[in-house]
Coordinates of C-alpha atoms in Angstrom, one line a residue:
Chain A
X1 CA 17.7 -26.1 -20.4
X2 CA 18.3 -25.7 -24.2
X3 CA 21.2 -25.5 -26.5
X4 CA 20.9 -22.3 -27.2
X5 CA 21.3 -21.1 -23.4
X6 CA 24.2 -19.0 -23.2
X7 CA 27.4 -20.0 -21.2
X8 CA 28.4 -17.7 -18.4
X9 CA 28.3 -17.2 -14.6
X10 CA 24.6 -17.3 -13.6
X11 CA 22.4 -17.2 -10.3
X12 CA 18.8 -18.4 -9.9
X13 CA 16.2 -17.2 -7.8
X14 CA 12.7 -18.8 -7.2
X15 CA 9.4 -16.8 -6.9
X16 CA 6.2 -17.6 -6.4
X17 CA 3.7 -15.5 -8.5
X18 CA 1.7 -12.7 -6.8
X19 CA -2.1 -12.0 -7.0
X20 CA -1.2 -8.3 -7.8
X21 CA 1.3 -9.3 -10.9
X22 CA -1.7 -10.7 -12.6
X23 CA -4.0 -8.6 -14.9
X24 CA -7.5 -9.2 -16.3
X25 CA -6.1 -11.6 -19.3
X26 CA -5.6 -13.8 -16.1
X27 CA -2.0 -13.9 -16.3
X28 CA 0.9 -12.0 -15.2
X29 CA 1.3 -8.7 -16.7
X30 CA 4.1 -8.6 -19.1
X31 CA 5.9 -5.7 -17.5
X32 CA 6.7 -7.8 -14.4
X33 CA 9.2 -9.9 -16.1
X34 CA 11.5 -6.9 -16.0
X35 CA 11.1 -7.0 -12.3
X36 CA 11.7 -10.5 -12.1
X37 CA 14.8 -10.2 -14.2
X38 CA 16.0 -7.7 -11.8
X39 CA 15.6 -10.1 -8.9
X40 CA 17.8 -12.5 -10.6
X41 CA 20.4 -9.8 -11.2
X42 CA 20.3 -8.8 -7.3
X43 CA 20.8 -12.5 -6.8
X44 CA 23.8 -12.7 -8.8
X45 CA 25.2 -9.9 -7.2
X46 CA 24.7 -11.4 -3.6
X47 CA 25.9 -14.9 -4.7
X48 CA 29.1 -13.5 -6.3
X49 CA 29.8 -11.2 -3.5
X50 CA 29.0 -7.8 -5.4
X51 CA 27.2 -5.3 -2.9
X52 CA 25.0 -3.3 -5.1
X53 CA 23.9 -1.3 -1.9
X54 CA 27.2 -0.3 -1.3
X55 CA 27.9 0.7 -5.0
X56 CA 25.1 3.0 -4.6
X57 CA 26.3 4.5 -1.3
X58 CA 29.5 5.3 -3.1
X59 CA 27.6 7.2 -5.6
X60 CA 27.5 4.9 -8.5
X61 CA 24.3 3.5 -10.1
X62 CA 24.0 0.8 -12.9
X63 CA 20.8 1.8 -14.9
X64 CA 19.2 -0.6 -17.5
X65 CA 19.9 1.1 -21.1
X66 CA 18.4 -1.7 -23.1
X67 CA 16.1 -4.5 -22.3
X68 CA 14.6 -7.2 -24.6
X69 CA 11.9 -9.7 -23.4
X70 CA 10.4 -12.8 -25.5
X71 CA 7.2 -14.0 -23.9
X72 CA 6.7 -17.8 -24.6
X73 CA 4.3 -19.3 -22.1
X74 CA 2.2 -17.0 -19.5
X75 CA 2.9 -17.6 -15.8
X76 CA -0.2 -17.5 -13.5
X77 CA -1.1 -17.0 -9.8
X78 CA 0.7 -19.1 -7.4
X79 CA 2.9 -20.7 -10.1
X80 CA 6.5 -21.2 -8.8
X81 CA 9.1 -19.6 -11.4
X82 CA 12.5 -19.8 -11.5
X83 CA 14.5 -16.9 -13.0
X84 CA 17.6 -17.2 -14.1
X85 CA 20.4 -14.7 -14.8
X86 CA 23.7 -15.2 -16.8
X87 CA 26.3 -12.7 -17.5
X88 CA 27.2 -12.7 -21.2
X89 CA 29.4 -9.9 -21.6
X90 CA 31.3 -7.3 -19.1
X91 CA 33.3 -4.4 -21.0
X92 CA 34.8 -1.5 -19.1
X93 CA 31.5 0.2 -18.2
X94 CA 28.8 -2.0 -19.4
X95 CA 27.3 -5.1 -18.3
X96 CA 25.1 -7.4 -20.7
X97 CA 22.9 -10.0 -19.0
X98 CA 20.8 -12.9 -20.4
X99 CA 17.7 -13.9 -18.3
X100 CA 15.4 -17.1 -18.4
X101 CA 12.1 -17.7 -16.6
X102 CA 10.8 -21.2 -16.5
X103 CA 8.2 -23.1 -14.2
X104 CA 9.3 -26.7 -14.3
X105 CA 10.7 -27.5 -17.6
X106 CA 8.3 -25.0 -19.2
X107 CA 10.0 -21.6 -20.7
X108 CA 8.0 -18.9 -19.9
X109 CA 10.1 -16.1 -21.2
X110 CA 13.7 -15.1 -22.2
X111 CA 15.3 -11.7 -22.1
X112 CA 18.6 -9.7 -22.1
X113 CA 19.5 -6.4 -20.6
X114 CA 22.4 -4.0 -21.2
X115 CA 23.5 -1.9 -18.0
X116 CA 26.0 0.9 -17.8
X117 CA 27.9 2.3 -14.7
X118 CA 27.3 5.7 -14.3
X119 CA 29.0 8.0 -11.6
X120 CA 25.8 9.6 -10.0
X121 CA 27.3 13.2 -9.5
X122 CA 28.7 13.6 -12.9
X123 CA 26.1 11.6 -14.7
X124 CA 29.1 10.1 -16.7
X125 CA 30.3 6.5 -17.6
X126 CA 32.7 4.9 -15.3
X127 CA 34.8 1.7 -15.2
X128 CA 34.1 -1.4 -13.1
X129 CA 36.8 -1.9 -10.9
X130 CA 38.8 -4.7 -11.7
X131 CA 37.6 -6.9 -8.8
X132 CA 34.0 -6.1 -9.3
X133 CA 34.5 -6.8 -13.2
X134 CA 36.0 -10.3 -12.1
X135 CA 33.1 -11.0 -10.1
X136 CA 30.6 -10.5 -12.9
X137 CA 32.7 -12.1 -15.1
X138 CA 32.8 -15.2 -12.8
X139 CA 36.6 -15.1 -12.3
X140 CA 36.5 -14.6 -8.7
Chain B
X1 CA -21.0 14.0 -3.5
X2 CA -22.4 12.9 -0.2
X3 CA -23.3 14.6 3.1
X4 CA -20.3 12.8 4.8
X5 CA -17.8 14.3 2.6
X6 CA -15.5 16.4 4.7
X7 CA -15.0 20.3 4.4
X8 CA -11.7 21.3 3.4
X9 CA -9.3 22.8 0.7
X10 CA -9.2 20.0 -2.0
X11 CA -8.1 19.0 -5.4
X12 CA -9.0 16.5 -7.8
X13 CA -7.3 14.6 -10.6
X14 CA -8.8 12.5 -13.5
X15 CA -7.5 9.4 -14.3
X16 CA -7.8 6.4 -16.8
X17 CA -7.6 3.2 -15.6
X18 CA -4.4 1.2 -16.9
X19 CA -4.5 -2.2 -18.0
X20 CA -1.8 -2.8 -16.0
X21 CA -3.8 -1.8 -13.0
X22 CA -6.0 -4.7 -13.1
X23 CA -5.7 -8.0 -11.7
X24 CA -7.4 -11.6 -12.6
X25 CA -10.5 -10.8 -10.7
X26 CA -11.0 -8.3 -13.8
X27 CA -11.0 -5.2 -11.7
X28 CA -8.3 -2.6 -10.3
X29 CA -6.2 -4.4 -7.8
X30 CA -6.9 -2.7 -4.4
X31 CA -3.2 -1.7 -3.7
X32 CA -3.5 0.9 -6.7
X33 CA -5.8 3.1 -4.8
X34 CA -3.0 4.3 -2.5
X35 CA -0.9 5.3 -5.7
X36 CA -4.3 7.0 -6.9
X37 CA -4.7 9.0 -3.6
X38 CA -1.0 9.9 -3.8
X39 CA -1.8 11.4 -7.2
X40 CA -4.6 13.5 -5.9
X41 CA -2.2 14.7 -3.2
X42 CA 0.4 15.6 -5.5
X43 CA -2.2 17.6 -7.8
X44 CA -3.3 19.3 -4.5
X45 CA 0.3 20.4 -3.8
X46 CA 0.7 21.7 -7.2
X47 CA -2.6 23.4 -7.5
X48 CA -2.1 25.1 -4.0
X49 CA 1.7 26.3 -5.0
X50 CA 3.5 23.4 -2.9
X51 CA 6.6 22.4 -4.3
X52 CA 7.2 19.0 -2.9
X53 CA 10.3 18.1 -5.3
X54 CA 11.8 21.3 -3.7
X55 CA 10.9 20.0 -0.2
X56 CA 12.9 16.8 -1.0
X57 CA 15.6 18.6 -2.4
X58 CA 15.5 20.7 0.9
X59 CA 15.9 17.4 2.7
X60 CA 12.6 16.8 3.9
X61 CA 10.3 14.0 3.4
X62 CA 6.7 13.7 4.3
X63 CA 6.0 9.9 4.5
X64 CA 2.4 8.2 5.0
X65 CA 2.5 7.0 8.4
X66 CA -1.1 5.7 8.3
X67 CA -3.4 4.8 5.5
X68 CA -7.2 3.5 5.3
X69 CA -9.1 2.6 2.4
X70 CA -12.8 1.6 2.0
X71 CA -13.7 -0.3 -1.3
X72 CA -17.1 0.5 -2.2
X73 CA -17.3 -0.4 -6.0
X74 CA -14.9 -2.0 -8.5
X75 CA -12.8 0.1 -11.2
X76 CA -12.4 -1.4 -14.5
X77 CA -10.0 -0.9 -17.3
X78 CA -10.4 2.3 -19.3
X79 CA -12.7 3.7 -16.6
X80 CA -12.8 7.4 -16.3
X81 CA -12.0 8.0 -12.3
X82 CA -11.9 11.2 -10.8
X83 CA -9.8 11.2 -7.4
X84 CA -10.2 14.2 -5.0
X85 CA -8.0 14.9 -1.9
X86 CA -9.2 17.0 0.6
X87 CA -7.0 18.4 3.7
X88 CA -9.0 17.7 7.0
X89 CA -6.1 18.6 9.4
X90 CA -3.0 20.3 9.5
X91 CA -0.7 20.2 12.7
X92 CA 2.7 21.2 13.5
X93 CA 4.3 18.2 12.0
X94 CA 1.2 16.3 10.5
X95 CA -1.0 16.3 7.6
X96 CA -4.3 14.4 7.3
X97 CA -5.9 13.8 3.9
X98 CA -9.1 12.5 3.1
X99 CA -9.9 10.9 -0.3
X100 CA -12.7 9.7 -2.4
X101 CA -12.4 8.2 -5.9
X102 CA -15.5 8.2 -8.0
X103 CA -16.7 7.3 -11.5
X104 CA -19.4 9.6 -12.7
X105 CA -21.7 9.5 -9.7
X106 CA -20.5 6.3 -8.3
X107 CA -18.2 6.3 -5.2
X108 CA -15.6 3.8 -6.0
X109 CA -13.5 4.4 -2.9
X110 CA -13.0 6.4 0.2
X111 CA -9.8 6.8 2.3
X112 CA -7.8 8.8 4.4
X113 CA -3.8 9.2 5.1
X114 CA -1.8 10.6 7.8
X115 CA 1.5 12.1 6.8
X116 CA 4.4 13.5 9.0
X117 CA 7.2 15.8 8.2
X118 CA 10.4 14.3 8.7
X119 CA 14.1 16.0 8.3
X120 CA 15.7 13.2 6.3
X121 CA 19.2 13.4 7.6
X122 CA 18.6 13.3 11.3
X123 CA 15.0 11.2 10.9
X124 CA 13.2 13.5 13.1
X125 CA 9.8 15.5 12.8
X126 CA 9.8 18.8 11.8
X127 CA 7.3 21.6 11.8
X128 CA 5.7 22.9 8.9
X129 CA 6.9 26.5 7.8
X130 CA 3.9 28.9 8.4
X131 CA 3.6 29.4 4.5
X132 CA 3.4 25.6 3.7
X133 CA 1.0 25.1 6.4
X134 CA -1.2 27.8 5.1
X135 CA -1.2 26.3 1.9
X136 CA -2.4 23.1 3.1
X137 CA -4.9 24.6 5.0
X138 CA -6.5 26.6 2.3
X139 CA -5.4 29.9 3.8
X140 CA -3.1 31.1 1.0
Chain C
X1 CA 6.5 -10.3 19.1
X2 CA 4.1 -7.9 21.3
X3 CA 1.7 -8.2 23.7
X4 CA -0.7 -6.4 21.1
X5 CA -0.6 -8.8 18.7
X6 CA -3.9 -10.9 17.9
X7 CA -4.5 -14.5 18.9
X8 CA -5.4 -16.6 16.2
X9 CA -4.5 -18.9 13.5
X10 CA -1.5 -17.4 11.5
X11 CA 0.8 -17.9 8.6
X12 CA 4.1 -16.1 7.8
X13 CA 5.9 -15.4 4.5
X14 CA 9.6 -14.2 4.2
X15 CA 10.2 -11.8 1.5
X16 CA 13.2 -9.9 0.1
X17 CA 12.7 -6.2 -0.7
X18 CA 12.4 -5.7 -4.2
X19 CA 14.5 -2.7 -6.1
X20 CA 11.5 -2.0 -7.9
X21 CA 9.3 -1.8 -4.4
X22 CA 11.5 1.4 -3.7
X23 CA 10.6 4.8 -4.5
X24 CA 12.9 8.0 -4.5
X25 CA 12.5 8.3 -1.0
X26 CA 14.9 5.4 -0.9
X27 CA 12.6 3.1 1.1
X28 CA 9.7 0.9 0.2
X29 CA 6.8 2.9 -1.5
X30 CA 3.9 2.7 1.0
X31 CA 1.3 0.9 -1.5
X32 CA 3.5 -2.1 -1.4
X33 CA 2.5 -3.1 1.9
X34 CA -0.8 -4.0 0.6
X35 CA 0.7 -6.5 -1.7
X36 CA 2.9 -7.9 1.0
X37 CA 0.0 -8.2 3.1
X38 CA -1.7 -10.3 0.2
X39 CA 1.5 -12.5 0.1
X40 CA 0.9 -13.5 3.7
X41 CA -2.8 -14.1 3.2
X42 CA -1.9 -16.4 0.0
X43 CA 0.6 -18.3 2.3
X44 CA -2.3 -18.6 5.0
X45 CA -4.6 -20.1 2.3
X46 CA -1.6 -22.7 1.2
X47 CA -0.9 -23.4 4.8
X48 CA -4.4 -24.4 6.1
X49 CA -5.3 -26.0 3.1
X50 CA -7.4 -23.5 1.3
X51 CA -7.4 -23.7 -2.6
X52 CA -8.0 -20.1 -3.5
X53 CA -7.5 -20.8 -7.1
X54 CA -10.2 -23.2 -6.9
X55 CA -12.5 -20.9 -5.3
X56 CA -11.9 -18.3 -8.3
X57 CA -12.6 -21.2 -10.6
X58 CA -15.9 -22.2 -8.9
X59 CA -16.9 -18.4 -9.4
X60 CA -16.4 -17.1 -6.1
X61 CA -14.0 -14.1 -5.4
X62 CA -12.9 -12.8 -2.0
X63 CA -12.4 -8.9 -2.6
X64 CA -10.7 -6.5 -0.2
X65 CA -13.2 -4.2 1.1
X66 CA -11.6 -2.5 3.9
X67 CA -7.5 -2.0 4.6
X68 CA -5.6 -0.2 7.2
X69 CA -1.9 0.1 7.2
X70 CA 0.2 1.7 10.0
X71 CA 3.6 2.4 9.0
X72 CA 6.2 2.3 11.8
X73 CA 9.7 2.0 10.3
X74 CA 10.8 1.9 6.6
X75 CA 11.9 -1.1 4.6
X76 CA 14.8 -0.8 2.2
X77 CA 16.0 -2.5 -0.7
X78 CA 17.3 -6.1 -0.1
X79 CA 15.8 -6.3 3.7
X80 CA 14.6 -9.7 4.6
X81 CA 11.1 -8.9 5.8
X82 CA 8.7 -11.3 7.4
X83 CA 5.0 -10.8 7.0
X84 CA 2.7 -12.5 9.1
X85 CA -1.1 -12.8 8.3
X86 CA -3.3 -13.6 11.7
X87 CA -7.1 -14.6 11.1
X88 CA -9.1 -12.6 13.4
X89 CA -12.9 -12.8 12.7
X90 CA -14.7 -15.2 10.6
X91 CA -18.2 -14.4 9.8
X92 CA -20.9 -15.5 7.5
X93 CA -19.5 -13.8 4.4
X94 CA -16.6 -11.9 5.8
X95 CA -12.9 -12.4 7.0
X96 CA -11.0 -10.0 8.9
X97 CA -7.2 -10.6 8.8
X98 CA -4.4 -8.8 10.8
X99 CA -0.9 -8.3 9.5
X100 CA 2.6 -7.4 10.8
X101 CA 5.5 -6.9 8.9
X102 CA 9.1 -7.1 10.6
X103 CA 12.9 -7.3 9.9
X104 CA 14.4 -9.0 12.7
X105 CA 12.8 -7.4 15.7
X106 CA 11.9 -4.5 14.3
X107 CA 8.4 -3.9 13.6
X108 CA 7.9 -2.2 10.2
X109 CA 4.0 -2.1 9.6
X110 CA 0.7 -3.3 10.9
X111 CA -2.4 -3.6 9.3
X112 CA -5.8 -5.2 8.8
X113 CA -8.2 -6.3 5.7
X114 CA -11.7 -7.0 5.5
X115 CA -12.6 -9.2 2.8
X116 CA -16.1 -10.4 1.6
X117 CA -17.0 -13.4 -0.2
X118 CA -18.8 -12.5 -3.6
X119 CA -20.3 -14.8 -6.2
X120 CA -18.8 -13.4 -9.4
X121 CA -21.6 -13.7 -11.4
X122 CA -24.5 -12.3 -9.5
X123 CA -22.1 -10.0 -7.7
X124 CA -23.9 -11.1 -4.3
X125 CA -22.4 -11.9 -1.0
X126 CA -22.2 -15.7 -0.3
X127 CA -21.9 -17.8 2.9
X128 CA -18.5 -19.3 3.5
X129 CA -18.9 -23.5 3.2
X130 CA -18.3 -24.8 6.6
X131 CA -15.1 -26.5 5.9
X132 CA -13.7 -23.2 4.5
X133 CA -14.7 -21.4 7.4
X134 CA -13.4 -23.9 9.7
X135 CA -10.1 -23.7 7.8
X136 CA -10.0 -19.9 7.9
X137 CA -10.7 -20.2 12.0
X138 CA -7.9 -22.6 12.4
X139 CA -10.3 -25.4 13.3
X140 CA -9.2 -27.7 10.6
Chain D
X1 CA 10.7 14.3 -33.8
X2 CA 13.6 12.5 -35.7
X3 CA 14.4 11.1 -39.0
X4 CA 14.4 7.6 -37.8
X5 CA 11.1 7.8 -36.4
X6 CA 8.8 5.3 -38.3
X7 CA 6.0 6.2 -40.5
X8 CA 2.4 4.8 -39.8
X9 CA -0.9 5.6 -38.0
X10 CA -0.1 6.9 -34.3
X11 CA -1.6 8.2 -31.3
X12 CA -0.4 9.9 -28.1
X13 CA -1.0 9.9 -24.6
X14 CA 0.5 12.7 -22.2
X15 CA 1.3 11.5 -18.6
X16 CA 2.6 12.9 -15.3
X17 CA 5.1 10.8 -13.8
X18 CA 3.9 9.2 -10.6
X19 CA 5.9 9.2 -7.5
X20 CA 5.2 5.4 -7.2
X21 CA 6.6 5.0 -10.3
X22 CA 10.2 6.4 -9.1
X23 CA 13.1 4.1 -7.5
X24 CA 15.6 4.9 -5.1
X25 CA 17.8 5.9 -8.2
X26 CA 15.4 8.8 -8.3
X27 CA 14.4 8.1 -11.5
X28 CA 11.3 6.3 -13.0
X29 CA 12.1 2.4 -12.7
X30 CA 12.7 0.9 -16.1
X31 CA 9.7 -1.7 -15.8
X32 CA 7.3 1.2 -16.1
X33 CA 7.9 2.2 -19.7
X34 CA 6.5 -1.0 -20.8
X35 CA 3.2 0.2 -19.0
X36 CA 3.7 3.6 -20.6
X37 CA 3.7 1.9 -24.0
X38 CA 0.6 0.2 -23.1
X39 CA -1.1 3.4 -22.3
X40 CA -0.3 4.8 -25.8
X41 CA -1.4 1.6 -27.1
X42 CA -4.7 1.8 -25.5
X43 CA -5.1 5.5 -26.4
X44 CA -4.5 4.2 -30.3
X45 CA -7.3 1.8 -30.1
X46 CA -9.6 4.6 -28.8
X47 CA -8.5 7.0 -31.1
X48 CA -9.1 4.7 -34.0
X49 CA -12.2 3.0 -33.1
X50 CA -11.0 -0.3 -31.7
X51 CA -12.9 -1.4 -28.8
X52 CA -10.2 -3.5 -27.0
X53 CA -12.8 -4.1 -24.1
X54 CA -15.2 -5.8 -26.3
X55 CA -12.4 -7.8 -28.0
X56 CA -11.7 -9.3 -24.8
X57 CA -15.5 -9.9 -24.0
X58 CA -15.5 -11.6 -27.3
X59 CA -12.9 -14.2 -26.2
X60 CA -10.1 -12.6 -27.8
X61 CA -6.8 -11.3 -26.3
X62 CA -4.0 -9.7 -27.8
X63 CA -0.7 -10.5 -25.5
X64 CA 2.7 -9.0 -26.1
X65 CA 4.9 -11.8 -27.1
X66 CA 7.8 -9.8 -27.6
X67 CA 9.3 -6.3 -26.0
X68 CA 12.1 -4.2 -26.6
X69 CA 13.1 -0.6 -24.8
X70 CA 16.2 1.7 -25.3
X71 CA 16.4 3.9 -22.2
X72 CA 17.6 7.3 -23.4
X73 CA 17.5 9.7 -20.6
X74 CA 15.8 9.3 -17.2
X75 CA 12.1 10.5 -16.4
X76 CA 11.6 12.2 -13.1
X77 CA 8.7 12.7 -10.6
X78 CA 6.1 15.2 -12.1
X79 CA 7.7 15.3 -15.5
X80 CA 5.1 15.7 -18.3
X81 CA 6.0 12.7 -20.7
X82 CA 4.3 12.3 -24.2
X83 CA 4.5 8.7 -25.3
X84 CA 3.4 8.0 -28.9
X85 CA 2.5 4.5 -30.5
X86 CA 3.2 4.1 -34.2
X87 CA 1.7 1.0 -35.7
X88 CA 4.4 -0.3 -37.8
X89 CA 3.0 -3.8 -39.1
X90 CA -0.2 -5.5 -39.3
X91 CA -0.1 -9.0 -40.6
X92 CA -3.0 -12.0 -40.4
X93 CA -2.7 -12.4 -36.5
X94 CA 0.2 -10.2 -35.2
X95 CA 0.8 -6.7 -34.7
X96 CA 4.1 -4.7 -34.4
X97 CA 4.0 -1.1 -32.6
X98 CA 7.0 1.1 -32.2
X99 CA 6.8 3.5 -29.3
X100 CA 8.7 6.9 -28.2
X101 CA 8.5 8.7 -24.6
X102 CA 9.8 12.2 -25.0
X103 CA 9.7 15.2 -22.3
X104 CA 9.5 18.3 -24.4
X105 CA 12.2 17.9 -27.0
X106 CA 14.1 15.0 -25.2
X107 CA 13.8 11.6 -26.2
X108 CA 13.4 9.5 -22.9
X109 CA 12.9 6.2 -24.4
X110 CA 11.9 4.1 -27.6
X111 CA 10.7 0.6 -28.0
X112 CA 8.8 -2.1 -29.7
X113 CA 6.3 -4.7 -29.0
X114 CA 5.0 -7.6 -31.1
X115 CA 1.6 -8.9 -30.1
X116 CA -0.3 -11.9 -31.3
X117 CA -4.3 -12.1 -31.6
X118 CA -5.2 -15.4 -29.5
X119 CA -8.6 -17.0 -28.9
X120 CA -8.7 -17.4 -25.3
X121 CA -10.6 -20.6 -25.0
X122 CA -8.4 -22.7 -27.6
X123 CA -5.3 -20.6 -27.1
X124 CA -4.6 -20.5 -30.7
X125 CA -4.0 -17.7 -33.1
X126 CA -6.7 -16.0 -34.9
X127 CA -6.9 -13.8 -37.8
X128 CA -7.6 -10.1 -37.3
X129 CA -11.1 -9.1 -38.6
X130 CA -10.7 -7.2 -41.9
X131 CA -12.2 -4.0 -40.2
X132 CA -10.0 -4.3 -37.2
X133 CA -6.7 -4.7 -39.5
X134 CA -7.8 -1.7 -41.1
X135 CA -8.2 0.4 -38.2
X136 CA -4.8 -0.6 -36.9
X137 CA -3.2 0.2 -40.5
X138 CA -4.9 3.5 -40.3
X139 CA -7.1 2.6 -43.5
X140 CA -10.3 3.5 -41.6

């Protein structure tokens, strides 16, 4: 899409803009892009064999601790938008993902999140299991 | 407010319309009224000494099983809206509440919900404890 | 799906439950079903050649004036849900649609909306053009 | 609150966490913080005599072009949260605001947005009127 796009394992999801996602400016409200990024993240997990539902059932959560969005061009009701998530860093307990939302060849927004793996009961960081880290890194 | 308003114990919450609650029609998206009704319901609990957080911690939930909204007049960004919840029926395991949203003297919407008390683990209906039923009925 | 399902022209949309649509009960928050019904309504328009974006550009809006939902079974994160919209009544200025959300063979919710065609500038009801009424009625 | 808090004109809004704002992690979904920041921004405008509704009626919009959030500690249902917006930079056509959400003495999140003043019809940047720039700068 662009020379600045990060390399790394990725996944894409296609969405159609919902009426409820617009605001009175006539375009998608900016908070929804964080929701869209999450959809691409969920798709990444499904596509790479990571069962996030099971992770939560096992007492682990992966909350977002940092998020950034750069809004380039507005999205409108009924637009077909492709959102891509690319894993750019996997460390012991953290996961950094970059995002790009586009409509055809138009970039709508880019962004990044940092997540940390937490054991829910103790509220303490936990290391990713080797197999899971490998899947996020695109090595499985 | 009107002769058709139901009698019963009630509570009111004042909200200011959020930009994110509007849609491209320039008014509040209709799904948000169910969220507003919920705010009035939460306020009812607080005002009548019902600790809903504790109920959930005790393994009980009170999901909405029916909802109705009649939209009378649109709400707009920054409007100050009063939402009133009035308990109209408390039975062994169910709770029926009526709602009214107004801006000044203008009715914006009315509605009703039916909720049922469920034990989360068994997914079975449970009876309200006498004291809780009394609080919902306005007898405490 | 069931003998009580209304006859009439219909359309279906498939959605995957978003994490952001869940609440702390662990299931989809009940207000989202109105958003899902709207997705099926939008799909109906697309599938039947009704250009709602153009209608709004022409100064007409079709706000929801009544909505009802009956919640049968909870939806959970990542569930694949089919939402069907069936037009059950088209009158001079009003449109009544019934909805059903299901996951596989399980009904999750049913509902109904009443909408009215309004000229935005005058805030007055307007008659549907014959061709549009025909499309909603499934006669085109 | 902390030595790193930016100086500048500010405004605060108090909110109570809505049930619908939680997700199945049992805490507020991270996208809602952008909505909360917007509430503090709206309060800033009201408190400093800036009529944003009128600005939009005059054909100007002030979309967010960049947003950042750092999530420090989760917020939960019914929490009382104070969100503060502090204007940290006003330039010819852009506005940079810093945010802090806290519950009592606990910082929940910090963030920043960059907005740009756009003439809706031409989709071109516009300069802030001197009086408006002064109000954002805290000089009026």
